[in-house]
XYZ file of N, CA and C in Angstrom:
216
model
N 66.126 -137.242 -100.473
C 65.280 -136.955 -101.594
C 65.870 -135.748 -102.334
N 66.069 -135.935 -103.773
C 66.869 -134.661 -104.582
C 66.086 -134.046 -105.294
N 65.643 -132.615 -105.024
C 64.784 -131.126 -105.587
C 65.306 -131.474 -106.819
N 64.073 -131.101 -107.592
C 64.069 -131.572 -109.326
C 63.473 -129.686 -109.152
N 64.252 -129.090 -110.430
C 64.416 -127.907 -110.469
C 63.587 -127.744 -111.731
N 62.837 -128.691 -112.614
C 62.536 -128.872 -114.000
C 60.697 -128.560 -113.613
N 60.333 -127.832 -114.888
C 59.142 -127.350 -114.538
C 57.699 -128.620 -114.635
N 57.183 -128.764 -113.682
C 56.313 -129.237 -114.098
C 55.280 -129.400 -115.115
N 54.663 -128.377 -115.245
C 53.738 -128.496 -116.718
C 53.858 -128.039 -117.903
N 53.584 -128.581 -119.092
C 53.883 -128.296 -120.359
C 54.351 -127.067 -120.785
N 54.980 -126.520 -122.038
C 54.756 -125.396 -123.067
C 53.602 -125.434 -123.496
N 52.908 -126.414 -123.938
C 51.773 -126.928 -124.729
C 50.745 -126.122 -124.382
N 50.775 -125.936 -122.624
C 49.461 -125.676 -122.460
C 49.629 -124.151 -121.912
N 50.540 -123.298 -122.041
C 51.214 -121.969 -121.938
C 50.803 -121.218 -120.733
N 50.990 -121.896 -119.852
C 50.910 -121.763 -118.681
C 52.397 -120.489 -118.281
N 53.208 -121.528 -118.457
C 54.488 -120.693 -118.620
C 55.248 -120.078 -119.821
N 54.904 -120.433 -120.976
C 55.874 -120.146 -121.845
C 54.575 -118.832 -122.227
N 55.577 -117.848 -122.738
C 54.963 -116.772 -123.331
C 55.187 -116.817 -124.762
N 53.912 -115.932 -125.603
C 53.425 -116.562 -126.655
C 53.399 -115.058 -127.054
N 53.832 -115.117 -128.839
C 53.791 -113.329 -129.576
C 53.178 -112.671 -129.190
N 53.593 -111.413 -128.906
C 52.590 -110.257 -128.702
C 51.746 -109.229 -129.549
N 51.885 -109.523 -130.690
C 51.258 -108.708 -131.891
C 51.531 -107.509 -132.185
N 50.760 -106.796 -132.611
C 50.759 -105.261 -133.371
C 49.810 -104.292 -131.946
N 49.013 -105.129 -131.188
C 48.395 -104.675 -130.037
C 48.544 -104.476 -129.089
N 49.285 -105.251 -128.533
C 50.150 -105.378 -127.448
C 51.192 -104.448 -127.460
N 51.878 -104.870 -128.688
C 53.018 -104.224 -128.700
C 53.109 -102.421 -128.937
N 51.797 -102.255 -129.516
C 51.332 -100.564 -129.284
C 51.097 -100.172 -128.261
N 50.342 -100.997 -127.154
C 50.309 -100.887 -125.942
C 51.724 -100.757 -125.301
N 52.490 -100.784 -125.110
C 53.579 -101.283 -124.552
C 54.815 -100.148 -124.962
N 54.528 -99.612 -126.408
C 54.958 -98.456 -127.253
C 54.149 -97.112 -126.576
N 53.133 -97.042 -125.782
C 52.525 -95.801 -125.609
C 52.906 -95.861 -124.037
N 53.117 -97.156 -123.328
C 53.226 -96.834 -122.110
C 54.863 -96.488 -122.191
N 55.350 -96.573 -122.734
C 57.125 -96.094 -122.764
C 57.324 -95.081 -123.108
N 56.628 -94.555 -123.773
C 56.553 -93.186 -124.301
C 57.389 -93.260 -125.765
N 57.040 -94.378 -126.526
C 57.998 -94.733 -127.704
C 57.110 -94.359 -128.971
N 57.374 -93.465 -129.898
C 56.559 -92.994 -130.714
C 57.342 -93.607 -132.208
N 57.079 -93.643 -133.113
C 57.572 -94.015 -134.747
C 57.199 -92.656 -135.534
N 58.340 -92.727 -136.596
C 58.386 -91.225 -137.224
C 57.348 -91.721 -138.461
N 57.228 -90.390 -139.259
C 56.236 -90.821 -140.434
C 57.054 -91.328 -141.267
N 58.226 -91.623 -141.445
C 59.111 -92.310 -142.324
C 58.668 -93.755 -141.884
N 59.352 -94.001 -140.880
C 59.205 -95.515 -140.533
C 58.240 -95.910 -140.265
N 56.947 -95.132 -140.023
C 55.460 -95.594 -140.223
C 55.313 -95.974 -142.038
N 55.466 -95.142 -142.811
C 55.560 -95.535 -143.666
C 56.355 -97.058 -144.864
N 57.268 -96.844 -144.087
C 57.775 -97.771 -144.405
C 57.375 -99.318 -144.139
N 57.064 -99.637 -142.878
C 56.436 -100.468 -142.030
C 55.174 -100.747 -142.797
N 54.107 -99.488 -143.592
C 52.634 -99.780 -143.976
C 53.443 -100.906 -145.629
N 54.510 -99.631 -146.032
C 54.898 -100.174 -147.350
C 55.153 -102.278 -147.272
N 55.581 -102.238 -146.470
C 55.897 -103.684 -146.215
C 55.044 -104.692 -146.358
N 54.266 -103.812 -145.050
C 52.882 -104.573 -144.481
C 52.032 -105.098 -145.538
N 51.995 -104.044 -146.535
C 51.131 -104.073 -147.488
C 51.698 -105.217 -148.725
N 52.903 -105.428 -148.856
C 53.301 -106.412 -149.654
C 53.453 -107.831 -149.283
N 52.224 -107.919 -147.975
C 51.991 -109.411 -147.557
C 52.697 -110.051 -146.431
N 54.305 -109.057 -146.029
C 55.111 -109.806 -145.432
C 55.125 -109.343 -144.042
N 55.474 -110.405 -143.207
C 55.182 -110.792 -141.890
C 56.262 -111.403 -141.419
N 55.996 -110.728 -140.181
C 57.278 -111.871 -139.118
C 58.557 -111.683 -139.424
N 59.700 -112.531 -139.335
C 60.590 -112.785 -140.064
C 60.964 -111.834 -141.246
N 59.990 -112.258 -141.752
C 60.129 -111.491 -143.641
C 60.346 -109.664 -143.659
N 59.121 -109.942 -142.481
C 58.890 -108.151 -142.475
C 60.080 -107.672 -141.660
N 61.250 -108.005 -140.517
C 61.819 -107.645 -139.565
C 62.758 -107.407 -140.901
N 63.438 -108.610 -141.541
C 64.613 -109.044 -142.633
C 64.248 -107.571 -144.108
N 63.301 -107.002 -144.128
C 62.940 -106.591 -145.192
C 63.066 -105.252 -144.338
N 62.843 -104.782 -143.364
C 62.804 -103.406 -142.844
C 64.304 -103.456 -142.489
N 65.049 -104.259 -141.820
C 66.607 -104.335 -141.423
C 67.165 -103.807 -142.495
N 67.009 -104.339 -143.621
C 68.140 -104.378 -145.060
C 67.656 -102.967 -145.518
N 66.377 -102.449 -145.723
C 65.880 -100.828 -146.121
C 67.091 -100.035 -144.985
N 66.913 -99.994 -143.754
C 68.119 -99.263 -143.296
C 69.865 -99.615 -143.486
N 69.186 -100.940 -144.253
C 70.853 -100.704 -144.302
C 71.503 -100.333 -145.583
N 70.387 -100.011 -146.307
C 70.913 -99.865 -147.826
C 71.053 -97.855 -147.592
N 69.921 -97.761 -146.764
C 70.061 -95.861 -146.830
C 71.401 -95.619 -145.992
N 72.264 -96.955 -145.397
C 72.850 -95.697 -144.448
C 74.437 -96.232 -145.424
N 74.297 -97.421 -146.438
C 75.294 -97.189 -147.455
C 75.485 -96.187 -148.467
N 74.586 -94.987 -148.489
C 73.884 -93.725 -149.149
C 74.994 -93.190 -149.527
């Protein structure tokens, strides 16, 4: 008889697969590390936030802001 190494139950039902952690979590997780954000990049982050964009958009839109200051 040959051990099947493949998981039994779904993604679907997220048993196993792990699923985003948010802005809550991820503060959580920022205070237990002892990881703090400056008032620049707090700012920057609200500036974003505030123009709707999320996810993706918001990571791609904060990446390119540092990369335009450090072509300065």
């Amino acid at each position: 008889m040959s051990k099947s190494s493949a998981l039994k139950k779904s993604s679907s039902s997220r048993r196993f697969a792990t699923g985003p952690l948010g802005k809550g979590k991820a503060a959580k997780f920022a205070m237990v590390e002892g990881i703090t954000t400056s008032a620049k990049s707090a700012k920057m982050l609200k500036t974003h936030a505030d123009r709707g964009l999320k996810g993706d958009a918001l990571r791609s839109a904060i990446a390119a802001s540092f990369a335009t200051q450090k072509g300065k």
